[in-house]
XYZ file of C-alpha atoms in Angstrom:
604
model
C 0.000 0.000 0.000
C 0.715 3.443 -0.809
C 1.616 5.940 2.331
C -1.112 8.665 2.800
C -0.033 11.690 1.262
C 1.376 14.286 4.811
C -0.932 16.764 3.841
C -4.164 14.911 3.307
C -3.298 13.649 6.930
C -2.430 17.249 8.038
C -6.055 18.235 6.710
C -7.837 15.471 8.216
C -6.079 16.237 11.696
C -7.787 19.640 11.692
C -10.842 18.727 10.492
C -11.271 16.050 13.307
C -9.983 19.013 16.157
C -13.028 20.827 14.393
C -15.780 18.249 14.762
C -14.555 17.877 18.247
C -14.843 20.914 19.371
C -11.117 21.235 20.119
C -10.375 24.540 18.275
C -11.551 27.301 16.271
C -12.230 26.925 12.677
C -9.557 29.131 10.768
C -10.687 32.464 9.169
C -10.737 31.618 5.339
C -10.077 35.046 4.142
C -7.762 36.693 7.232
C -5.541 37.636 4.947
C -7.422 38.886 2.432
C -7.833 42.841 2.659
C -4.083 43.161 3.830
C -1.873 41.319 1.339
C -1.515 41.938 -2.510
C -3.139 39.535 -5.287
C -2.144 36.437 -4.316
C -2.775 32.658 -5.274
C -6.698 32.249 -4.211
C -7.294 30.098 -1.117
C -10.302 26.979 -1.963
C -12.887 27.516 -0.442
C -13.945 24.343 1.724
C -16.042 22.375 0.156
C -14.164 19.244 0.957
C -13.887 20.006 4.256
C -17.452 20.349 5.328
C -17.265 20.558 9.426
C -15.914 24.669 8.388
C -19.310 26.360 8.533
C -18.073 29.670 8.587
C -16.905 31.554 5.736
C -15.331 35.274 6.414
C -13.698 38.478 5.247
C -11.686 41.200 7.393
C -12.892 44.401 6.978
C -11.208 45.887 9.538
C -7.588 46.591 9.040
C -6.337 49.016 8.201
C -5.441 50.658 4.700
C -1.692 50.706 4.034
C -0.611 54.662 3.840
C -0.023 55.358 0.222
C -3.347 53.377 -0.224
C -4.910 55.635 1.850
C -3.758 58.184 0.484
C -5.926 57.658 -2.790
C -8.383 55.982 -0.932
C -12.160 57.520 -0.796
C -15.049 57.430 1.634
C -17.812 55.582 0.326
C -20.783 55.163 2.374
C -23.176 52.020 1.715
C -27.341 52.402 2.524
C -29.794 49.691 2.315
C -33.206 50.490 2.296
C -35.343 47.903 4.136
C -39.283 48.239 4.511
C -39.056 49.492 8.502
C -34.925 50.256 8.387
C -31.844 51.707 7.056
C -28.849 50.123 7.449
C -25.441 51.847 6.334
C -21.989 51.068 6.215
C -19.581 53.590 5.915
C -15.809 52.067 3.930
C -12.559 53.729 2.646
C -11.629 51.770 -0.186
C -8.956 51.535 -2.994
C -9.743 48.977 -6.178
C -8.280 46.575 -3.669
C -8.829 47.204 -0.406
C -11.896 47.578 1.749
C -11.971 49.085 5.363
C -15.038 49.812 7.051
C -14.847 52.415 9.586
C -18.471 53.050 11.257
C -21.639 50.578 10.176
C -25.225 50.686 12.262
C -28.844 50.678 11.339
C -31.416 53.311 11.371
C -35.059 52.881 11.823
C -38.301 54.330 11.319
C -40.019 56.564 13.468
C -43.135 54.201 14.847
C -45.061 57.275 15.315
C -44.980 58.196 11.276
C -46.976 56.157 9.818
C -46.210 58.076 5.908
C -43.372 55.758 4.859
C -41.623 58.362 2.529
C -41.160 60.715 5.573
C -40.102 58.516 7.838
C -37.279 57.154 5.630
C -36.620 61.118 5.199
C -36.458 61.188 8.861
C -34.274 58.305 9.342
C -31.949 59.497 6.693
C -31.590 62.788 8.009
C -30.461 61.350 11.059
C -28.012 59.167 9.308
C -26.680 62.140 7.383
C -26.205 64.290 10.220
C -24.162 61.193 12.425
C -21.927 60.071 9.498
C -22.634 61.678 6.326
C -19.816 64.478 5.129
C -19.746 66.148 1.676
C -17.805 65.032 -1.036
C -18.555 61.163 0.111
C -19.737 58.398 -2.345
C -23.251 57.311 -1.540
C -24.641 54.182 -2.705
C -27.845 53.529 -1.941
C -29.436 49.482 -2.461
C -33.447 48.974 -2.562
C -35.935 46.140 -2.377
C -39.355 46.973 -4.775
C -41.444 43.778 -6.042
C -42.001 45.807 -9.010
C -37.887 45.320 -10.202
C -37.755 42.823 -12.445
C -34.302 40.857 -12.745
C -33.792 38.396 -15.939
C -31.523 36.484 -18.311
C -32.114 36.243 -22.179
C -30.278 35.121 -25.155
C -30.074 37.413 -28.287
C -28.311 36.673 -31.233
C -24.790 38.798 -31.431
C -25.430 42.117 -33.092
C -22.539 44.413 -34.508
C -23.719 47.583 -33.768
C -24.660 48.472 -30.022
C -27.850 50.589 -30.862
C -29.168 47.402 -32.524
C -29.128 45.474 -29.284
C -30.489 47.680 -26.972
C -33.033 48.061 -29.496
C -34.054 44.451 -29.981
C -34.081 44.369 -26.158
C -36.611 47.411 -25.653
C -38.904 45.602 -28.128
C -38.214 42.180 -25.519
C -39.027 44.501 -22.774
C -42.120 46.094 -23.788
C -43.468 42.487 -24.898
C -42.629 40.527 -22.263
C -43.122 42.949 -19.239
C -46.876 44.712 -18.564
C -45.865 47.761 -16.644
C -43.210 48.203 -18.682
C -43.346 51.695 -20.561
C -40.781 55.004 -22.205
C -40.248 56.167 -18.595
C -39.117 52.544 -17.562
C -35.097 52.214 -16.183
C -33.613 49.623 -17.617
C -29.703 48.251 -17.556
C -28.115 45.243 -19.312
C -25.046 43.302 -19.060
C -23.220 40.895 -21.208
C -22.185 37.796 -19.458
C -20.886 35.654 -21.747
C -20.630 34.794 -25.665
C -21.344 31.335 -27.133
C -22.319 29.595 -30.460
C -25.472 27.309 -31.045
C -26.243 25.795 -34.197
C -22.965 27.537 -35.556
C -24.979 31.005 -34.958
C -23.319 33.913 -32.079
C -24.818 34.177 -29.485
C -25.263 36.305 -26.545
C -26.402 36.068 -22.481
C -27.554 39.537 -21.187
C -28.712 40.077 -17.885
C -31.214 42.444 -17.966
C -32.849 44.574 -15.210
C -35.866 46.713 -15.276
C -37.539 49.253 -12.946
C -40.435 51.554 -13.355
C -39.206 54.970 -13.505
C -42.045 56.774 -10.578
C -39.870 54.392 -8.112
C -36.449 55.314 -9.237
C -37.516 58.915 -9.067
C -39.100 58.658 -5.369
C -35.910 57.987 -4.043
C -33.769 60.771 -6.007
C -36.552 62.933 -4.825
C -36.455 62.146 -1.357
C -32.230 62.780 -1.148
C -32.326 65.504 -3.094
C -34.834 66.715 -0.015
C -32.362 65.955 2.519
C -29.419 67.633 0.185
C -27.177 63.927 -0.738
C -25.677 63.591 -3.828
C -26.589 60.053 -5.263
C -23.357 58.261 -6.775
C -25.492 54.924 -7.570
C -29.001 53.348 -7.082
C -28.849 49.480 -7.723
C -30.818 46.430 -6.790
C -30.139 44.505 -3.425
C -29.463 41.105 -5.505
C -27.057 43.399 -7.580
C -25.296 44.326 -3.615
C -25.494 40.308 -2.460
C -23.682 39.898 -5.905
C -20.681 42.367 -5.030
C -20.049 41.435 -1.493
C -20.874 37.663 -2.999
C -17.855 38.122 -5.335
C -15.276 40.113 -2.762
C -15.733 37.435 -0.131
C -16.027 34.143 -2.150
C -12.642 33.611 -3.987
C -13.845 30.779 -5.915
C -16.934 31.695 -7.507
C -19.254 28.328 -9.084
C -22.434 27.331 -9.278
C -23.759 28.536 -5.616
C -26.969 29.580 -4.192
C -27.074 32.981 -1.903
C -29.906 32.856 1.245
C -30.148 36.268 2.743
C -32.679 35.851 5.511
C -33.512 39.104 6.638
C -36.148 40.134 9.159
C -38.830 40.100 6.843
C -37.685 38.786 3.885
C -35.273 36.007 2.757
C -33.825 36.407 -0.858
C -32.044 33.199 -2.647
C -29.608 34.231 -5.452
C -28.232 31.883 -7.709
C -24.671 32.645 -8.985
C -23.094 31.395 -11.626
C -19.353 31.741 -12.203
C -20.065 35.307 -10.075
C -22.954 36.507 -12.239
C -26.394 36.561 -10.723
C -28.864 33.810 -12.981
C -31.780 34.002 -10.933
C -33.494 35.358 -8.342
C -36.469 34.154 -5.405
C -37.992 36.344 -3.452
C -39.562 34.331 0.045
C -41.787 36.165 2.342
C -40.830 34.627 5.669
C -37.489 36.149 7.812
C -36.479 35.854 10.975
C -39.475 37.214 12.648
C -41.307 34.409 12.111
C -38.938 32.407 14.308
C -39.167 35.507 16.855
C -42.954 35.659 16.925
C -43.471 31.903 17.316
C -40.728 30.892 19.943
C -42.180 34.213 22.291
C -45.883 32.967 21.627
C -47.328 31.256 24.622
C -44.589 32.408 26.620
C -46.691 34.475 29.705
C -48.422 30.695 29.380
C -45.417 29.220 29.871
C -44.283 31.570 32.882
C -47.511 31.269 35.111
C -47.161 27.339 34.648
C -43.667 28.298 36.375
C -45.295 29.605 39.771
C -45.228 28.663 42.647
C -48.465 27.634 44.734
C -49.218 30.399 47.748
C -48.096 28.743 50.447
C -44.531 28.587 48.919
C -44.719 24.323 48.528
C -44.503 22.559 44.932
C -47.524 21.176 43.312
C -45.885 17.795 43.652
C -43.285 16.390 46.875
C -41.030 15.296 44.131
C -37.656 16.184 44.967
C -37.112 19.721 43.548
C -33.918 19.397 41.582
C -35.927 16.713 39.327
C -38.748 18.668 38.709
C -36.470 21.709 38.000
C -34.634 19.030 35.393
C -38.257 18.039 33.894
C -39.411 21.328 33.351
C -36.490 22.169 31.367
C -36.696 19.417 29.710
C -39.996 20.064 28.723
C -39.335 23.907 28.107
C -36.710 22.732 25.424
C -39.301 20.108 24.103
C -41.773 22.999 23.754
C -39.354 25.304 22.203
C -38.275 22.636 19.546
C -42.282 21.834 18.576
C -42.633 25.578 18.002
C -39.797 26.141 16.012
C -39.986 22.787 13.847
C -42.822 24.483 11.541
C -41.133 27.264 10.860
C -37.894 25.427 10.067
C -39.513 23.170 8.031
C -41.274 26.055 5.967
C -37.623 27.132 5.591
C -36.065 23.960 4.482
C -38.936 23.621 1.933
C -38.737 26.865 0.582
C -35.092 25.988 0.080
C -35.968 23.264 -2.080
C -38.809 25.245 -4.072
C -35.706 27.331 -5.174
C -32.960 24.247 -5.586
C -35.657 22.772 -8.173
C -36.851 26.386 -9.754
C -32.875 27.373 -10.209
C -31.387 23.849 -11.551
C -34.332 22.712 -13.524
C -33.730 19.642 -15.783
C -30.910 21.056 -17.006
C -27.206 19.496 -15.478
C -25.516 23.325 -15.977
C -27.439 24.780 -13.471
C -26.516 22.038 -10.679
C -26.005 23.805 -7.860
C -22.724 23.037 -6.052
C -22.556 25.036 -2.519
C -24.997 26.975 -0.414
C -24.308 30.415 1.147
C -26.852 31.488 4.044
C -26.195 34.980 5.315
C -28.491 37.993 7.170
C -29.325 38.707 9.967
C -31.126 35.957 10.290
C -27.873 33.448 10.494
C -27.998 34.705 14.207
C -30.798 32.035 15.173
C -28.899 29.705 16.935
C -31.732 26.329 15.592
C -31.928 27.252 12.252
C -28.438 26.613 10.824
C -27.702 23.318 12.297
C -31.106 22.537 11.378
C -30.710 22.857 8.032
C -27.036 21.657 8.117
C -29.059 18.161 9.336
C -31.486 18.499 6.284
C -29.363 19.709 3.388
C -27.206 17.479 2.217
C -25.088 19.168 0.406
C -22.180 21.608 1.448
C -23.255 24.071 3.303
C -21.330 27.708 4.951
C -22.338 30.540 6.522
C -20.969 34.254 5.097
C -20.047 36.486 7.592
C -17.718 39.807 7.110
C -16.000 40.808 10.457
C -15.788 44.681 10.821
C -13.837 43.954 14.420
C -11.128 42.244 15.723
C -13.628 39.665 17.782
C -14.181 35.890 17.830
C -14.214 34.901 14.129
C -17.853 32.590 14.728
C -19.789 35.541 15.560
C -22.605 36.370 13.378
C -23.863 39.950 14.089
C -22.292 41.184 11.045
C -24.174 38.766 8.653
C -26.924 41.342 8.859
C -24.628 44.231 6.722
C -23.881 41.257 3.566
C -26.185 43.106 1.108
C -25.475 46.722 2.834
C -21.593 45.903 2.634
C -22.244 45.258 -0.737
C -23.823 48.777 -1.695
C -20.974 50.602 -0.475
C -18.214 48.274 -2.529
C -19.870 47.668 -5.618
C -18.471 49.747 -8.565
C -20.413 47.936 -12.167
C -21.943 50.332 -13.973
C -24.326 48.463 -15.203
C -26.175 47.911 -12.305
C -26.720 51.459 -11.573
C -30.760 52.358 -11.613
C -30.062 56.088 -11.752
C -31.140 57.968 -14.596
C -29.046 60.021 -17.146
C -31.428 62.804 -16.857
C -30.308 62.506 -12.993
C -26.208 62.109 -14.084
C -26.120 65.358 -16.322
C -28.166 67.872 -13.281
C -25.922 66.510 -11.125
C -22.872 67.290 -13.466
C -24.262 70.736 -14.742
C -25.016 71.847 -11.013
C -21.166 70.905 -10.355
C -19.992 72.703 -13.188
C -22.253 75.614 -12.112
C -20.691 76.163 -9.211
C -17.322 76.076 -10.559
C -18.213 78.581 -13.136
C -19.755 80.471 -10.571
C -16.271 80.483 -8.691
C -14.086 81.506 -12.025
C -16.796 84.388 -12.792
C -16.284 85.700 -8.977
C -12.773 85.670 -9.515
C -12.589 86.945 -12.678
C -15.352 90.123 -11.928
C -12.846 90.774 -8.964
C -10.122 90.788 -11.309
C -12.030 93.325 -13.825
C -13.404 95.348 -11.082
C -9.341 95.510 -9.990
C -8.304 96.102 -13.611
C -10.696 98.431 -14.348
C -10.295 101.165 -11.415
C -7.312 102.852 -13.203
C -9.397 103.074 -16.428
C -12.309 104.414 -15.230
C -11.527 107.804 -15.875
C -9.622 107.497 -18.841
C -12.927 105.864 -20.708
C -15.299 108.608 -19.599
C -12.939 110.849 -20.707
C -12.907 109.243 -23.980
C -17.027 109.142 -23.682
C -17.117 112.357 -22.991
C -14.561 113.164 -26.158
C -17.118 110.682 -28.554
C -20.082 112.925 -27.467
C -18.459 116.349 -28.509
C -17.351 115.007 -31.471
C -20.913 113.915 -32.442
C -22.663 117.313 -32.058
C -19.794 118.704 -33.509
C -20.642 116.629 -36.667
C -24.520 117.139 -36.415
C -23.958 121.053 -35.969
C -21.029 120.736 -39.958
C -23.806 118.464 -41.298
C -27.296 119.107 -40.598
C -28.957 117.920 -44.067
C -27.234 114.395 -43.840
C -29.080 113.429 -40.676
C -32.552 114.483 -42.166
C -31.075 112.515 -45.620
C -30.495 109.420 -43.887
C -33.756 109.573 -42.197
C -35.867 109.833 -45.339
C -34.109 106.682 -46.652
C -34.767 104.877 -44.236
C -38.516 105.417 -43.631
C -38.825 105.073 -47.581
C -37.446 101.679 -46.580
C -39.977 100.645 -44.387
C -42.889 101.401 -46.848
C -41.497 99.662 -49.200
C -41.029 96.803 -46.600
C -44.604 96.878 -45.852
C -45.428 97.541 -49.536
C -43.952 94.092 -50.421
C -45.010 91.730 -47.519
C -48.470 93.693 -48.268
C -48.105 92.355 -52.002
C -47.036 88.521 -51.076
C -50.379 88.338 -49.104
C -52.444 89.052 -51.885
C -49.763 86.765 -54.776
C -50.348 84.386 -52.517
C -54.168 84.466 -52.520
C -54.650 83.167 -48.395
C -57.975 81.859 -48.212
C -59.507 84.725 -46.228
C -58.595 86.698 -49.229
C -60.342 84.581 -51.972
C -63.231 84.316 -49.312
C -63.492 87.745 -49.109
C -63.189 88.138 -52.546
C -65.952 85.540 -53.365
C -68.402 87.280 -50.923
C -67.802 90.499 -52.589
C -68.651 89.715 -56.258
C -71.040 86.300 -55.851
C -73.221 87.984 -53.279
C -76.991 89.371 -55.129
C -78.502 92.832 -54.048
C -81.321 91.215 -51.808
C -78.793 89.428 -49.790
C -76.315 91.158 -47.012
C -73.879 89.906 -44.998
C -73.655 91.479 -41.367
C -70.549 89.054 -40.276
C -67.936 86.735 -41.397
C -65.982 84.937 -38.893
C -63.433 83.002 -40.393
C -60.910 80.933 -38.287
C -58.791 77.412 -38.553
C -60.055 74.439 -36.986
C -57.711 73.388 -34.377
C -59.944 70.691 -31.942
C -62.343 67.632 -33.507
C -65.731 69.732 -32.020
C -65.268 71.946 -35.157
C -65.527 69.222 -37.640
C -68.347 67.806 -39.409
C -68.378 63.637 -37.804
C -68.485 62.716 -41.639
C -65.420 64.712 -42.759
C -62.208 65.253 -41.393
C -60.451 67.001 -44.048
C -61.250 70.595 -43.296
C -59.226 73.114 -42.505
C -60.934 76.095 -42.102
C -64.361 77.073 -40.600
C -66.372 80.543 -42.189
C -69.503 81.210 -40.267
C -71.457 83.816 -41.819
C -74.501 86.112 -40.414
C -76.584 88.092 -42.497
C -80.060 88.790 -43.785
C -82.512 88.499 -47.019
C -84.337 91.800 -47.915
C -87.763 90.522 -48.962
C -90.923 89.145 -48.241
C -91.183 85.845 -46.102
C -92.334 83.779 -48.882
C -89.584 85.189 -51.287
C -87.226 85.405 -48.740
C -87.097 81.683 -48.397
C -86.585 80.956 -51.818
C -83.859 83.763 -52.468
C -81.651 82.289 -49.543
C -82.578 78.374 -51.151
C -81.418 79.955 -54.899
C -77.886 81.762 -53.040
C -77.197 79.006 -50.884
C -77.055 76.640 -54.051
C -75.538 79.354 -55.844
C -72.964 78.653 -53.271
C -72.443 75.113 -53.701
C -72.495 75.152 -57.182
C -69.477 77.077 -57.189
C -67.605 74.550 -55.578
C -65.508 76.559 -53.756
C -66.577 74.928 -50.997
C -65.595 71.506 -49.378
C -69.111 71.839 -47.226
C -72.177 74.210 -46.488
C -74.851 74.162 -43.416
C -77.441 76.452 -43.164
C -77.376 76.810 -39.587
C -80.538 79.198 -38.562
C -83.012 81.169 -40.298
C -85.252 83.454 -38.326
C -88.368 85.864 -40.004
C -88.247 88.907 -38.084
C -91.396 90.158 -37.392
C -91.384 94.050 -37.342
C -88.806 94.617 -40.416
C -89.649 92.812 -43.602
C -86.647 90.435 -43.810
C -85.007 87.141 -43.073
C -81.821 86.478 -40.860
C -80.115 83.844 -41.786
C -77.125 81.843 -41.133
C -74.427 79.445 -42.953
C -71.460 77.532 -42.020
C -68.784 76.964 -44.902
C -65.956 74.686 -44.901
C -62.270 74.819 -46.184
C-alpha cells in the first residue's frame, strides 16, 4: 500500500480538532484585505465541518493606499430600516470604519417621511460632503432576468431588440421605464453567435421617489442598484472561488435566494418569511409558559417530588416545547429551500447547484443553521464579514452582507439612476465652478478696471463732442439718412403687403368671393373666419377641413320670397364649388322689419 499523502493527513487532523470541538475553525479570508493579489485560497467544500466563511474588513489601509483611498458610504433600504456602512476603499482594499442601522419613526406612519427622517439622522451622524453614496433597494415591481439574443454588430441594434423584448414581455413596462443590461458571456449554437444579457428593469415613478427624497435631505446620489445586484458584489469580494452557488439572505422580513453562476447573478427568489417568524413563534405562549412556572401560595410545589428533578423536567420540557414551536417554521424554511434548488437547476445538469451560502441577519438564530445543516445534504457555509477584531464565529455582522455590498460595488451596469439625474448633477457641479471663475474673474475686472475708469469717460465724454460737432457741420445728412430709411420701411410693408395678396390666403379669396357672388337682396352682417384646431369643429363625416367661415346676415324681402332667395344663393354657393361643405345653420323671419336672418357655415 501506498503511504497517505502528509498533507491529506495534516487536513484530516484539523478537520477532526473541528468536529470535536477542540479549536476554532480558521478564518478563510484573514488575509485577504491586507496582502496583494495572491494565489486564491479553496474555499472548503471538501472540508465540510468549516461552517463559517469570512472576510476582514477591519484593518487598516496601508498609507499610500490611503492616500488615494475615498469614503464611500453604503445604505440599504429595508421596509421598517436603514442600514449603512460607511468604507474607505482603494480597487483593492476595503476598510469599514463606522456601520449601524437606522429605523423608522413608529409614530410616522407616511413611509416616505419617515425614511426622510431616518436618513436625516443618518446624514447628520456620518454623512460628510464630497462622500460616495450608494444607496441598495428592495421593490417587487424590479424585475431581474436572463435572455439570449443573437450577437449584433452595432450596439444601438441590441439595446433596441431588447426594448422591443421589454415592452413584450413585461406589462408595466413603458418610455419612462429604467432599464440596464449586461453581457455575461458569448457562445455559439447551431454555428450562430450568441449572446447572455442580464437584464434589469424598474419603473421609472420608483427610481424617481428615491432621487426625490435625497435631493430633499441635500445627498448627492453616486449609484441606485438592486439589493441582488449588492449580495452579488459582497458575494464576489468574499467568495474567492466563484461556481455554481446559491445565496440565502434571511432578513427580518424577507429572505432572498440568489443563484450565482461563475459570479454573475442567474436568478433570483424572493420568500416572504425572515427571521421574525422564528421571533414571533418561539415568544408565543410564553406568559403561558411563565404562570405554569409559579409557585403555589403557600410557597410548597404542586408535587413532593424532589425539587432538583422537577427543576430538570421542566427544562426538559421547556426545550421540548421550544423545539415543537420552532420545527414548523424550520420546516417552511427547508422547503422553501428546495422550491428554489428545483426552480434554479431545472432539468438542465448546468445549473446544478454546487454550494450553499446562508447569510443575514437571520444566520444569528442559533436552531436554524444546524437545522438545516441536518437536512441539506449538500455543502453548506455561513458568510459572515468581520468589521472587528472579535471571535471569528460571531454572526452579528451577517446582517450588513447586502449593505456591505452597496458601499463596494463599482459595475456600472447595475446602476438604476437615470441620465437625466447624471447630467443635473454634473451641470449643477460645473455651475458652481463657473460660478467660482466668474467671482474671480469680476474681482479681477473690477481691480483692472479702477485705473481706467476715468480714462474711458474721458474718452465718452470726447465721442459725445465730437458727435454734435458733426450734427452742428452736417445738418442735411441726418434728415437725408432719415428719409431713406422710412422710404425703406414702406417699401417693406409695400412688399409683404403684395405677397399676401400673390399668394391668394384663403380669407382673401373668401373675401373676394363674398364680394362679387353675393346678389342685391342678400347682405352679410358678419364673417368669422378661423382654422379648426380641436375635432368639435368638424363635421363627424369629414375630417379634411381646414378652415371654418360662419357667416350672419339677412334676405331683404318678403317671407315667402325670402325663403326661396336664400334656397337659390345658398345653391348658388355650392355650385361654385368653392366649398368643401355648407350648413345652413338658422333662419329666423323677423317680425317688425320685412326680412329674413339667416345663417351658414362653410368649410375649407
Amino acid at each position: 500500500m501506498t503511504q497517505p499523502d502528509k498533507k491529506m493527513t495534516t487536513r484530516r487532523k484539523i478537520d477532526e480538532k473541528n468536529s470535536a470541538g477542540e479549536s476554532k475553525p480558521k478564518d478563510l479570508s484573514s488575509k485577504a484585505n491586507s496582502l496583494k493579489k495572491k494565489k486564491a485560497k479553496p474555499l472548503p467544500s471538501q472540508t465540510p465541518n468549516r461552517l463559517y466563511v469570512h472576510d476582514q474588513f477591519y484593518r487598516a489601509l496601508p498609507f499610500f493606499q490611503k492616500l488615494s483611498a475615498r469614503k464611500t458610504l453604503g445604505l440599504d433600504i429595508d421596509p421598517e430600516k436603514v442600514r449603512y456602512v460607511l468604507t474607505q476603499k482603494t480597487k483593492t482594499e476595503v476598510q469599514v470604519l463606522e456601520w449601524g442601522v437606522q429605523k423608522f419613526p413608529s409614530e410616522e406612519k407616511d413611509r416616505d417621511k419617515a425614511l426622510q427622517i431616518a436618513l436625516e439622522n443618518i446624514k447628520s451622524k456620518v454623512y460628510k460632503r464630497g462622500m460616495l453614496v450608494n444607496v441598495s433597494i428592495f421593490s417587487p415591481e424590479i424585475n431581474s432576468r436572463h435572455l439570449i439574443f443573437p450577437k449584433m454588430k452595432r450596439t444601438g441594434d441590441l439595446e433596441k431588440a431588447i426594448y422591443n423584448k421589454n415592452e413584450t414581455d413585461l406589462q408595466n413596462f413603458d418610455k419612462k421605464s429604467i432599464w440596464r443590461y449586461e453581457i455575461l458571456d458569448e457562445f455559439e449554437h447551431e454555428e450562430i453567435p450568441k449572446l447572455r444579457i442580464s437584464i434589469i428593469t424598474v419603473p421609472g415613478e420608483v427610481v424617481e421617489k428615491y432621487t426625490r427624497i435625497f435631493d430633499h435631505i441635500g445627498i448627492e446620489l453616486n449609484s441606485l442598484i438592486s439589493r441582488p445586484s449588492s449580495i452579488q458584489s459582497t458575494y464576489r469580494k468574499m467568495v474567492f472561488r466563484p461556481g455554481r452557488d446559491l445565496v440565502i439572505d434571511i432578513g427580518y422580513d424577507l429572505t432572498q435566494m440568489c443563484y450565482l453562476k461563475n459570479g454573475n447573478t442567474e436568478f433570483v427568489r424572493n420568500v416572504s418569511i425572515g427571521a421574525r417568524n422564528l421571533e414571533v413563534t418561539i415568544h408565543s405562549g410564553a406568559e403561558d409558559e411563565i404562570k405554569n412556572d409559579k409557585v403555589s401560595l403557600n410557597g410548597k410545589k404542586e408535587s413532593e417530588t424532589n425539587p432538583s428533578e422537577k427543576l430538570r423536567s421542566k427544562l426538559v420540557n421547556r426545550i421540548q416545547e421550544l423545539k415543537n414551536k420552532q420545527n414548523p417554521v424550520l420546516h417552511t424554511f427547508f422547503s422553501e429551500i428546495l422550491r428554489s434548488l428545483a426552480f434554479f437547476q431545472g432539468k438542465s445538469t448546468t445549473q446544478f447547484i454546487e454550494r450553499i451560502f446562508i447569510t443575514g441577519y437571520g444566520i444569528r438564530k442559533e436552531s436554524l443553521m444546524p437545522y438545516l445543516k441536518s437536512r441539506l445534504n449538500m455543502p453548506l457555509f455561513i458568510l459572515t464579514p468581520q468589521f472587528e477584531e472579535r471571535d471569528s464565529r460571531t454572526t452579528e455582522y451577517g446582517e450588513y452582507f447586502s449593505t456591505l455590498g452597496t458601499a463596494v460595488q463599482d459595475n456600472e451596469t447595475a446602476n438604476l439612476l437615470p441620465k437625466v439625474y447624471k447630467n443635473r448633477l454634473v451641470y449643477k457641479k460645473l455651475n458652481v465652478f463657473l460660478v467660482g471663475i466668474a467671482l474671480f474673474l469680476a474681482a479681477g475686472l473690477s481691480y483692472l478696471s479702477v485705473g481706467q475708469e476715468q480714462i474711458i469717460k474721458s474718452k465718452k465724454q470726447l465721442i459725445v463732442k465730437y458727435k454734435k460737432d458733426y450734427e452742428r457741420l452736417n445738418p442735411i445728412e441726418g434728415k437725408y439718412i432719415q428719409v431713406i430709411q422710412a422710404i425703406s420701411d414702406v417699401n417693406k410693408k409695400n412688399a409683404e403687403l403684395k405677397s399676401y395678396i400673390a399668394s391668394k390666403p384663403p380669407l382673401t379669396e373668401v373675401m373676394r368671393l363674398f364680394s362679387n357672388e353675393t346678389p342685391k337682396y342678400v347682405r352679410i352682417d358678419r364673417i368669422y373666419f378661423r382654422k379648426i384646431a380641436v375635432d368639435k369643429d368638424k363635421p363627424k363625416f369629414k375630417n379634411d377641413f381646414s378652415y371654418v367661415i360662419d357667416v350672419e346676415g339677412g334676405v331683404t324681402s318678403e317671407a315667402l320670397m325670402a325663403n326661396v332667395s336664400l334656397i337659390n344663393f345658398v345653391n348658388h354657393l355650392i355650385d361654385l364649388k368653392f366649398f368643401k361643405h355648407i350648413e345652413l345653420l338658422n333662419k329666423l323671419k323677423q317680425s317688425d322689419e320685412q326680412e329674413t336672418t339667416f345663417g351658414i357655415r362653410l368649410y375649407l
